[in-house]
Coordinates of C-alpha atoms and ligand atoms in Angstrom, one line a residue:
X1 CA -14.3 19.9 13.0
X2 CA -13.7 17.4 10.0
X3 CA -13.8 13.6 10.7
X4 CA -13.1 11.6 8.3
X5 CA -13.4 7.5 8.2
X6 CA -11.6 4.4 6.7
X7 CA -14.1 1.9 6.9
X8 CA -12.6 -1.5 5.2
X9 CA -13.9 -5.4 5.6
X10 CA -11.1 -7.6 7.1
X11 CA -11.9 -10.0 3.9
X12 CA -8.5 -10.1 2.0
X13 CA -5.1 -7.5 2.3
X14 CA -5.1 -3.9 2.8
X15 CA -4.3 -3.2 -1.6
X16 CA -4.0 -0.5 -3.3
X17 CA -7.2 0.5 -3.7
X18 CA -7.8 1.0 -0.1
X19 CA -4.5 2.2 1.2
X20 CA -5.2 5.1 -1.2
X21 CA -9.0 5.9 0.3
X22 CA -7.5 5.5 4.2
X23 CA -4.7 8.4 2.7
X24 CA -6.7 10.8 1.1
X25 CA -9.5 10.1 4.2
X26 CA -6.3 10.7 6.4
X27 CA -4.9 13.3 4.6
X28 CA -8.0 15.8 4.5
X29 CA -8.2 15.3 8.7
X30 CA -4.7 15.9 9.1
X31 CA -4.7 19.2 6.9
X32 CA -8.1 20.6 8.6
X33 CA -6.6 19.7 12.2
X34 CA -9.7 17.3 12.4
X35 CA -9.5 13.3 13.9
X36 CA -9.3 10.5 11.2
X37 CA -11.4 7.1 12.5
X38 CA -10.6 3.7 11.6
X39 CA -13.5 1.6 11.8
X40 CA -13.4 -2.6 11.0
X41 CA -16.6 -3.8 9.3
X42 CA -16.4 -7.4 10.2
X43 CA -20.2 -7.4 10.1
X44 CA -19.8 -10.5 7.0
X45 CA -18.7 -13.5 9.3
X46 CA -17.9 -15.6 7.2
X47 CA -15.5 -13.7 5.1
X48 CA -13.9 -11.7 7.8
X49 CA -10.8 -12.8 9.3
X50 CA -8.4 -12.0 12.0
X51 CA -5.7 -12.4 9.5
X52 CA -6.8 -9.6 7.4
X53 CA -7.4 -7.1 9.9
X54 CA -4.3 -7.7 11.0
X55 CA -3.2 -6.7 7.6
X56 CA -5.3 -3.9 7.5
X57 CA -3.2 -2.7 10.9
X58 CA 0.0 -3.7 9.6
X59 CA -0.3 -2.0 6.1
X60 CA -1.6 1.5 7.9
X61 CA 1.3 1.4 10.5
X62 CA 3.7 1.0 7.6
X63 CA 2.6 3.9 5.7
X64 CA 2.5 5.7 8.6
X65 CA -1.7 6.5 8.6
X66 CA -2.2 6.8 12.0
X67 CA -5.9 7.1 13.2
X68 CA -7.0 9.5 16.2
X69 CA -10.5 6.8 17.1
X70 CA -10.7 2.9 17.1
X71 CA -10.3 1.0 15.6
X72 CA -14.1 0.4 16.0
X73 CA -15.3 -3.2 15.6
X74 CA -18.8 -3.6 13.5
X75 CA -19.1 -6.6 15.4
X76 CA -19.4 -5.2 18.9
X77 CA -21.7 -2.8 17.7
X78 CA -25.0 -4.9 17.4
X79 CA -26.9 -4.1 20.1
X80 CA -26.6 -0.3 18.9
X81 CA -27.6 -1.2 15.2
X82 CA -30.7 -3.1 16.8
X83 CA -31.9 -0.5 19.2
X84 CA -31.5 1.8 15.9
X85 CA -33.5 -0.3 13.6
X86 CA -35.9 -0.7 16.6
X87 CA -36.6 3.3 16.7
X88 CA -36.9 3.4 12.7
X89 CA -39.5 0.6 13.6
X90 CA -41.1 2.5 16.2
X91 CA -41.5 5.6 14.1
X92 CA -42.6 4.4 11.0
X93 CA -39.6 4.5 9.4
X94 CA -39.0 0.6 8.9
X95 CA -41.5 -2.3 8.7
X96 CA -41.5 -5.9 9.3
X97 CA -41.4 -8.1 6.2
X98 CA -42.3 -11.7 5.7
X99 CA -41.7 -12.6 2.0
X100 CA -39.9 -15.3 1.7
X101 CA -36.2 -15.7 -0.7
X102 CA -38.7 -17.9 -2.9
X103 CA -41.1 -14.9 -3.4
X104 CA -38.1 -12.7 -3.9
X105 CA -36.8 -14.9 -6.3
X106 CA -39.8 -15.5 -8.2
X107 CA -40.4 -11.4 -8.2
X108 CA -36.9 -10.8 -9.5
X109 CA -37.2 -13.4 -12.2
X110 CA -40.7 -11.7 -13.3
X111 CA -39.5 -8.3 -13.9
X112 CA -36.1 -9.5 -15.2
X113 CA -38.0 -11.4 -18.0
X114 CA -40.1 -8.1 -18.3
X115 CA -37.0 -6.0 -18.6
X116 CA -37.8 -3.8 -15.1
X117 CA -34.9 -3.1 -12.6
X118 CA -35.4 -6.1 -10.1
X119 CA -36.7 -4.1 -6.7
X120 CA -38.7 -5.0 -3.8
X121 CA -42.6 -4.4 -5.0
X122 CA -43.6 -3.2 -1.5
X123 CA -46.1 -6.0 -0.8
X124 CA -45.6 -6.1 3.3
X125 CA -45.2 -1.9 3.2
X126 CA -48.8 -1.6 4.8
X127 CA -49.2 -5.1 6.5
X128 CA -48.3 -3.7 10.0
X129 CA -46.7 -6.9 10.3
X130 CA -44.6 -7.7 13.5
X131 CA -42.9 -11.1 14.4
X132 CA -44.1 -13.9 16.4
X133 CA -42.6 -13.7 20.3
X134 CA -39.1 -14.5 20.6
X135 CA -38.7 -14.5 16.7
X136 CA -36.6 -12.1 14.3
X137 CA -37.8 -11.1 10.8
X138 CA -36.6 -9.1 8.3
X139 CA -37.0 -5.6 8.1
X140 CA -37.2 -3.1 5.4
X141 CA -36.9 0.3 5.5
X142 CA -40.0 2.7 4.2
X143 CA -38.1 4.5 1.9
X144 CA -40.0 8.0 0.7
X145 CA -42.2 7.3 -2.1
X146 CA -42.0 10.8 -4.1
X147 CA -39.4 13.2 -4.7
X148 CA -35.8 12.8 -5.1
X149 CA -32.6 12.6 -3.0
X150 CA -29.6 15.1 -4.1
X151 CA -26.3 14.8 -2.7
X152 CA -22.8 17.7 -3.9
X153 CA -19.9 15.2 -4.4
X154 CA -16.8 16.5 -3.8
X155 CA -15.5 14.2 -6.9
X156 CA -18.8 13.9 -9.4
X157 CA -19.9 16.5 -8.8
X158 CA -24.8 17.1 -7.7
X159 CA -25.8 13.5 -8.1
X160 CA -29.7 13.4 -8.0
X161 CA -31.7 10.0 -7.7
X162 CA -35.4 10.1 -7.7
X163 CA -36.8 8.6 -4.8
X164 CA -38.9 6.6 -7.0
X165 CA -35.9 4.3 -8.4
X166 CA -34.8 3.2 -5.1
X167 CA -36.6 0.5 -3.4
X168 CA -37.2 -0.4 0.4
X169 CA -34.0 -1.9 1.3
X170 CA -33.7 -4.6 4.0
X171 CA -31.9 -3.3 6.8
X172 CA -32.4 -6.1 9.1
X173 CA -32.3 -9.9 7.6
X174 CA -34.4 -12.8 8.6
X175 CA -32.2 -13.5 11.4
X176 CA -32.2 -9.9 13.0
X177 CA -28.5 -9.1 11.8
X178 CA -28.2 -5.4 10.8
X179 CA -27.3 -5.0 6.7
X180 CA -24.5 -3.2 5.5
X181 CA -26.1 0.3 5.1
X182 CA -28.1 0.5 8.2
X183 CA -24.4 -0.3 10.1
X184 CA -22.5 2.5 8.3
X185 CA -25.4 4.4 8.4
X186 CA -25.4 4.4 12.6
X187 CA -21.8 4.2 12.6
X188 CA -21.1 7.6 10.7
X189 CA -24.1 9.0 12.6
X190 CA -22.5 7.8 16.0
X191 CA -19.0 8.7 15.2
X192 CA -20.5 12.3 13.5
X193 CA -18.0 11.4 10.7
X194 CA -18.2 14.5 8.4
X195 CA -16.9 13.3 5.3
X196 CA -17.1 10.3 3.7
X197 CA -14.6 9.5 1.4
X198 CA -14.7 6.1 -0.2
X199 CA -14.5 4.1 -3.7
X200 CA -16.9 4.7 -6.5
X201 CA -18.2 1.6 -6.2
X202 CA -20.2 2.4 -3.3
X203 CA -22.3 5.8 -5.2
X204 CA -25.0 3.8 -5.6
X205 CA -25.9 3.2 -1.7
X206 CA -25.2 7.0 -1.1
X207 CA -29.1 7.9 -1.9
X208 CA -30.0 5.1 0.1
X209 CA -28.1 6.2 2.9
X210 CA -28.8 9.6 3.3
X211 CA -32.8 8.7 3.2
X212 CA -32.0 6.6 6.5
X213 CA -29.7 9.1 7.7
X214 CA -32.6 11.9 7.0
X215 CA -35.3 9.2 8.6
X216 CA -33.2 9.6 12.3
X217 CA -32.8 13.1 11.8
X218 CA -28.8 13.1 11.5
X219 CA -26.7 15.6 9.7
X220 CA -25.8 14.4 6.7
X221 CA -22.0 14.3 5.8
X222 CA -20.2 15.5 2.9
X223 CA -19.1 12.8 0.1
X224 CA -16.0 12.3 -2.0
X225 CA -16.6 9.6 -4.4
X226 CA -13.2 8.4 -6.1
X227 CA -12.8 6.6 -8.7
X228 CA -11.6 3.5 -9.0
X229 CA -7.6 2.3 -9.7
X230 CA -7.2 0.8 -13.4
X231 CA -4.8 -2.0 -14.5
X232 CA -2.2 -1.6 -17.5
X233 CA -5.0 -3.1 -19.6
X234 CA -7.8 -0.2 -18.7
X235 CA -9.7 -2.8 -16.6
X236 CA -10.5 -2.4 -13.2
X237 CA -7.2 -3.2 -11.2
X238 CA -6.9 -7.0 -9.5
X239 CA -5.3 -10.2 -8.7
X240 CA -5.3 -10.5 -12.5
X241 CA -2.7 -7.3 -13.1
X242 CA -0.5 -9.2 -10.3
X243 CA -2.2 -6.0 -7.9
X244 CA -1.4 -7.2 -4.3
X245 CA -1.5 -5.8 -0.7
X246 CA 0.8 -2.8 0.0
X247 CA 2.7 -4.9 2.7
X248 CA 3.9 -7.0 -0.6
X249 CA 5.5 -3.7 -1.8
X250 CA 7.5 -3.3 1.7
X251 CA 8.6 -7.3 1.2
X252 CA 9.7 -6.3 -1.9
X253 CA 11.9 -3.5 -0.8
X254 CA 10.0 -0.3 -1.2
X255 CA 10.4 2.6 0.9
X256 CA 6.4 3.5 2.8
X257 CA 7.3 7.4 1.8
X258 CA 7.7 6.3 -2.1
X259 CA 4.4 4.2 -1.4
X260 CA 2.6 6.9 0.0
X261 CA 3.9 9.7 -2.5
X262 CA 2.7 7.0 -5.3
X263 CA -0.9 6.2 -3.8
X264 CA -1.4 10.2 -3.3
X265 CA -1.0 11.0 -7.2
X266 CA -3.2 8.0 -8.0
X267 CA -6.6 10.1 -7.7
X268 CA -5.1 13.5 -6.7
X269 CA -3.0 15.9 -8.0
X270 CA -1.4 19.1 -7.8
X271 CA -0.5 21.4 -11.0
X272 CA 2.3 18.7 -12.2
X273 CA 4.4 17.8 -9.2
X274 CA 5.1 14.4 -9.0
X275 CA 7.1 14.5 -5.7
X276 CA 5.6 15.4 -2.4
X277 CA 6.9 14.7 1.2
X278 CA 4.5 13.5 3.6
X279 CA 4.3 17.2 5.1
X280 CA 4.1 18.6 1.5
X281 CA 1.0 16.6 1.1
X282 CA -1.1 17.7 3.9
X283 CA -0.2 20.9 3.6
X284 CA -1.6 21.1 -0.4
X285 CA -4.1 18.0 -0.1
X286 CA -7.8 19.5 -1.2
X287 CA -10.6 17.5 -2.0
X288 CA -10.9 20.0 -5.4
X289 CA -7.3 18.1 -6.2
X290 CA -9.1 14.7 -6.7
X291 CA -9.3 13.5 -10.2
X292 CA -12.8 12.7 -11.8
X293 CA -11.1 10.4 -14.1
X294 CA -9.4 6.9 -12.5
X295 CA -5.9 6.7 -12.8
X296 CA -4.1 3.5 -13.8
X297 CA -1.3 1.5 -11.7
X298 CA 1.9 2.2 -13.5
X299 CA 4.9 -0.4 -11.9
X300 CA 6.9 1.8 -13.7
X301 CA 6.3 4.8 -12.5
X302 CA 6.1 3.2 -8.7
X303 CA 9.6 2.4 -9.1
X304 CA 10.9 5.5 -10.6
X305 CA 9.3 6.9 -7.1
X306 CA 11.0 4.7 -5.3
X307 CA 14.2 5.2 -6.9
X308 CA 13.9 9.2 -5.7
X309 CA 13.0 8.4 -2.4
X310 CA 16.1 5.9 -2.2
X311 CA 18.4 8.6 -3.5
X312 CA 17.5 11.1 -1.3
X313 CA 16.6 10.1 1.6
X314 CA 18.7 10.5 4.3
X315 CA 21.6 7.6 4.5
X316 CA 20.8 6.6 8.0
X317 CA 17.2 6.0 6.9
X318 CA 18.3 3.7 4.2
X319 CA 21.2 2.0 5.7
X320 CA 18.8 0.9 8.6
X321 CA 16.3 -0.6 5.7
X322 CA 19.0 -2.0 4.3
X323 CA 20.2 -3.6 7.5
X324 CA 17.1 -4.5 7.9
X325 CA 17.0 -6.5 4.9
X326 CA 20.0 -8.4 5.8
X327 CA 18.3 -9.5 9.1
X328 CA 15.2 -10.7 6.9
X329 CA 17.9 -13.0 4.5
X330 CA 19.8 -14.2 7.6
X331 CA 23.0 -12.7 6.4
X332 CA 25.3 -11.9 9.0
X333 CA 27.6 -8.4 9.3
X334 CA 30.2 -6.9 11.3
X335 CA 29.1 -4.6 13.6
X336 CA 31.8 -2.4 12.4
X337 CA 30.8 -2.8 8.9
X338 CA 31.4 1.0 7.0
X339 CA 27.3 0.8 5.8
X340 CA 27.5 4.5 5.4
X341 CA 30.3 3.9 2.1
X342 CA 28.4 1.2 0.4
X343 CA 25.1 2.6 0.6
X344 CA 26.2 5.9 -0.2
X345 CA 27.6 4.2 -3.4
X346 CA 24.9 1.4 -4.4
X347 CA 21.7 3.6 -3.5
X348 CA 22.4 5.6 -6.6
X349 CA 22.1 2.7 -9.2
X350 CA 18.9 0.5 -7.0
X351 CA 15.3 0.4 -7.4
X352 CA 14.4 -0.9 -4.5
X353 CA 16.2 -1.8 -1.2
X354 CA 16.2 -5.7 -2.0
X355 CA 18.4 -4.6 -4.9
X356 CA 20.3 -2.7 -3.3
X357 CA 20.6 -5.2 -0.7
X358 CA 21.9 -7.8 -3.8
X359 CA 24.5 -6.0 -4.9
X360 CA 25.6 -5.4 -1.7
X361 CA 26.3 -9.2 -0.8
X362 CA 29.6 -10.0 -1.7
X363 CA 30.3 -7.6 1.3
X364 CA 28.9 -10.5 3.6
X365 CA 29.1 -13.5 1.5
X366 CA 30.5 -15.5 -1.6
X367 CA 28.9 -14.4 -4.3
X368 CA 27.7 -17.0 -6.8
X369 CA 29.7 -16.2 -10.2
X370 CA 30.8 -13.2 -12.1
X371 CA 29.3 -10.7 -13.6
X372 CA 29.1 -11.9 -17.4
X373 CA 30.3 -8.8 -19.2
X374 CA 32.5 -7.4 -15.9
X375 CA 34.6 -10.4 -16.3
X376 CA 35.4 -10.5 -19.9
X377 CA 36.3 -7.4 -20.1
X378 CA 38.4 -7.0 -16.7
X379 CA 39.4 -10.9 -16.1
X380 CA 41.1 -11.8 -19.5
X381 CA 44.7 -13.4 -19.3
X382 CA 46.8 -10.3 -18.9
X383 CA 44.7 -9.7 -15.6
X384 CA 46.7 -12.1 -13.9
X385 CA 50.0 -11.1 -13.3
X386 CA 48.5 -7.8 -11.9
X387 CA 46.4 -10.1 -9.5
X388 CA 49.5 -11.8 -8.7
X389 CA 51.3 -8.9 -8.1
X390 CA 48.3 -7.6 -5.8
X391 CA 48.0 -10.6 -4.1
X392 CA 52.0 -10.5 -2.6
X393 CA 51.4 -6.6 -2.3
X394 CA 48.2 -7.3 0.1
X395 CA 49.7 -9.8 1.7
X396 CA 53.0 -8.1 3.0
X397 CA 50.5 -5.2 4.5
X398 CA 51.2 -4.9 8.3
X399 CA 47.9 -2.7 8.3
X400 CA 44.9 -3.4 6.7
X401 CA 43.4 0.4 5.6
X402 CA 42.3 2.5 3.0
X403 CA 45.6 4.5 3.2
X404 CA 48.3 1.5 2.6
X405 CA 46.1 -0.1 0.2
X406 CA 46.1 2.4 -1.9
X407 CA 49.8 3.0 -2.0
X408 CA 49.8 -0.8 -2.6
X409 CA 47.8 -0.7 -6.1
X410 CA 49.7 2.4 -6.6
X411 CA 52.8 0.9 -6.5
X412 CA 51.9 -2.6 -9.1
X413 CA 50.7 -0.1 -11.3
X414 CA 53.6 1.4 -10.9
X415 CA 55.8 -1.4 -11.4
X416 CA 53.6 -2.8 -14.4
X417 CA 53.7 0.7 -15.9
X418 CA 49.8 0.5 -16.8
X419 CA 47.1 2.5 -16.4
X420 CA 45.4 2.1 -13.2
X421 CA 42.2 0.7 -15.0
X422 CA 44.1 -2.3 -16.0
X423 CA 44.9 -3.2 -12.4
X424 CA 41.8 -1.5 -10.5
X425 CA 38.9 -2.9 -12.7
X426 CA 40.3 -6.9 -12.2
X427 CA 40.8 -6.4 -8.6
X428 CA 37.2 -4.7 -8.3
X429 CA 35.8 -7.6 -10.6
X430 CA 37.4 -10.5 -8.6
X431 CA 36.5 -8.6 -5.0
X432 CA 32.7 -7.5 -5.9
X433 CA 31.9 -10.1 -9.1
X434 CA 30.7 -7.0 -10.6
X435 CA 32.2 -4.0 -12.4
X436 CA 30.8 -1.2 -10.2
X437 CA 32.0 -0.6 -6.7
X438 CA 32.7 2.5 -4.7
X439 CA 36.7 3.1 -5.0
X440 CA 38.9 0.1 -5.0
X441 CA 41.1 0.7 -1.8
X442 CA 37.6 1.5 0.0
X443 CA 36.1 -1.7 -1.0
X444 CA 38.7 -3.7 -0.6
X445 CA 39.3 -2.2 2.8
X446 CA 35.8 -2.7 3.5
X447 CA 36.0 -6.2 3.1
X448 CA 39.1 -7.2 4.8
X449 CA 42.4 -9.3 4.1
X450 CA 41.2 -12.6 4.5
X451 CA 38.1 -12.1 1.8
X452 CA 40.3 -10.3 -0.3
X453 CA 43.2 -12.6 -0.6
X454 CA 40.6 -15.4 -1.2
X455 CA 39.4 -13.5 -3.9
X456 CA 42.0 -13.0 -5.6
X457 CA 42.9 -16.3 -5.4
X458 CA 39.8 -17.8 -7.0
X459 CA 39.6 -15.2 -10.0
X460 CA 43.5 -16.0 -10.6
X461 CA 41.9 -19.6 -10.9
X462 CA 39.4 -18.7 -12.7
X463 CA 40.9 -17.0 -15.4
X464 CA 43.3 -20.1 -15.4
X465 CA 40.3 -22.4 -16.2
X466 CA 38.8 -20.2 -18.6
X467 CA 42.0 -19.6 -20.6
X468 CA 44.6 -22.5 -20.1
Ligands
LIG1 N1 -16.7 -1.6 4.1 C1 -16.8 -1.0 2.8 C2 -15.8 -1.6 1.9 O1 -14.8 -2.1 2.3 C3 -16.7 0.5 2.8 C4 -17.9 1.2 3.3 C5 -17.8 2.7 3.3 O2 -16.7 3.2 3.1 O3 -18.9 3.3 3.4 O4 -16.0 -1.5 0.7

């Protein structure tokens, strides 16, 4: 069975980056039937936080990753990673080291200056050295001296290091706290994860990891190395681009589908399909799918996504975001309120829910002003006798409905023997403050008598102020 791990530090929001390495990890245990692990590596104290993990939950609930084990804390796991470091001890595998950060320093300096890769000389390798009772001390692991350690990624392709270039890493520091390879190291081990999925960035500890791995005599998982997400300027996406956590995209009105479908074809694809449903994608996720080459965060194309996914999604699902929205601004509704209309109507022009939700306001509120270019083309000077004549229509309805107020425009443009643009489009202009609305008598209707006549009041004002 596959088992797959997301493995992030609670030091910052869950971004894009990492939302995209818990989907594809998520995405190959779904489609093999296999269990998906989150596991917290808080093991850096100082930068961890309960705020970001909380993020880290948050982001994964909203896209919908769910996780089948943990999540696992590093933090309660020490007593495991020192009994392991204590067998690697035991059987040769590890050794006590005494050199000081001075030494280290000095040794780094020296072949820096002599243009060597800075590594570990070996000096305490043979000392059989062991800590003073009741002490800790650092230990390092005895990394194999000859030959070379080959891995198949799934994403590079055989990556072979000679043993020779890798050094004997510490695995334990000075004050007995396990490092960050020997902890991933027991944890995959312990949680017999099966593939490893994970950013680019961490290739270069892969060698290193597998010799510790071989050392305890644990199977050795497969590894999917992607690469990493590029800003609009070909550098490696951050705060810089204005990259931010994926909650940030739900604030700003995205729908976690569009998210999801975006983050998928960052790194993976599929002959050219753009658009894939969450079942789509675990049915024709592959590991062969993900690109060698990184992919670059395109806002643009995020919000053309979104824009799909806000079209055709079903109505319900949007109109509850949307409502949803209006809880967030504080913006009261009816509970009567025909969402279904409007939505149906505005969905088709928005980007993003919090757009939608914008031009959805004069439904709930006063809107600000007018529309620049809506109101001087619909609320010139000859717009207000057909207001006028709206106004005493509206207001001599018994009831308030889609039905009589359509006779009602009807009949002014009747009586003003116009077309019904020249008495529809002001009405819609002075009810909305913008030219685009679904049918007149349905928005009008929609908003009742009392926000209508008030309306129509102040643009009849309005246009009196504008041209005396
Ligand atoms: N905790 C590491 C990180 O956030 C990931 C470790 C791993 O995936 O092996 O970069």
């Amino acid at each position: 069975m596959i088992k797959t791990r997301f493995a992030p530090s609670p030091t910052g929001v869950l971004h894009v980056g990492g939302a995209r390495t818990a989907l594809f990890c998520w995405l190959l245990s779904r489609k093999t039937g296999g269990k998906f692990v989150l596991r917290i590596e808080d093991t850096d104290l100082e930068r961890s936080t309960p705020e970001s993990i909380q993020a880290i939950l948050d982001g994964m609930a909203w896209l919908g990753l769910d996780y089948d084990e943990g999540p696992f804390y590093q933090t309660e796991r020490f007593d495991r990673y020192r009994e392991v470091i204590d067998t690697l001890l035991d059987q040769g595998h590890a050794y006590y080291c005494e050199c000081s950060r001075e030494r280290l320093d000095a040794l780094r300096a020296e072949q820096m200056a002599a243009k060597q890769k800075p590594r570990y000389d070996g000096r305490c390798r043979e000392l059989g050295l062991s800590p003073p009772a009741g002490e800790a001390m650092a230990v390092r692991f005895r990394n194999p001296r000859d030959g070379e350690v080959s891995f198949a990624d799934h994403v590079k392709g055989v990556v072979r290091v000679s043993n020779a270039e890798l050094d004997d890493l510490v695995i334990a520091r000075s004050d007995g706290s396990p490092t960050y390879n020997l902890s991933v190291v027991v944890d995959d081990m312990d949680m017999a994860i099966t593939h490893v999925l994970r950013g680019d960035d961490h290739v270069n500890n892969t060698p290193r990891q597998i010799n510790i791995l071989k050392a305890l005599g644990a199977p050795l998982p497969e590894y999917a190395h992607v690469p990493m997400i590029l800003g609009n300027d070909g550098k490696r996406l951050s705060k810089r681009h204005g990259a931010v956590g994926v909650m940030h995209y739900r604030d700003q009105g995205y729908l976690p589908e569009a998210m999801l479908n975006y983050l998928v074809r960052l790194g993976w694809s599929h002959g050219d399909q753009e658009i894939f449903g969450r079942d789509e994608m675990i049915e024709l996720f592959s590991l062969d799918g993900l690109n060698a080459s990184a992919a670059s965060f395109d806002t643009d194309k995020l919000n053309w996504m979104n824009q799909q996914y806000l079209m055709h999604a079903p109505l319900a699902r949007v109109v509850d975001l949307v409502r949803e929205r209006l809880q967030v601004l504080g913006i009261d509704y009816a509970d009567d309120f025909d969402f279904d209309a409007v939505v149906e109507v505005y969905r088709q022009r928005a980007t993003t829910i919090n757009q939608l939700v914008d031009s959805i306001r004069y439904c709930f509120e006063e809107f600000a002003g007018y529309d620049e270019k809506a109101a001087r083309k619909a609320l010139g000077a000859d717009a207000v006798e057909s207001l006028e004549r709206l106004h005493a229509a509206f207001t001599a309805l018994d009831h308030w409905e889609r039905e009589t107020l359509h006779e009602a425009i009807d009949g002014v443009t009747r009586d003003l023997g116009v077309g019904m643009g020249k008495v529809g489009q002001p009405l819609r202009v002075a009810v909305t403050g913008g030219g685009f609305s679904p049918p007149i008598d349905q928005t009008v209707a929609l908003l009742g008598r009392e926000r209508t006549l008030a309306r129509i009041e102040r643009a009849i004002a309005f246009i009196g102020a504008e041209k005396p």
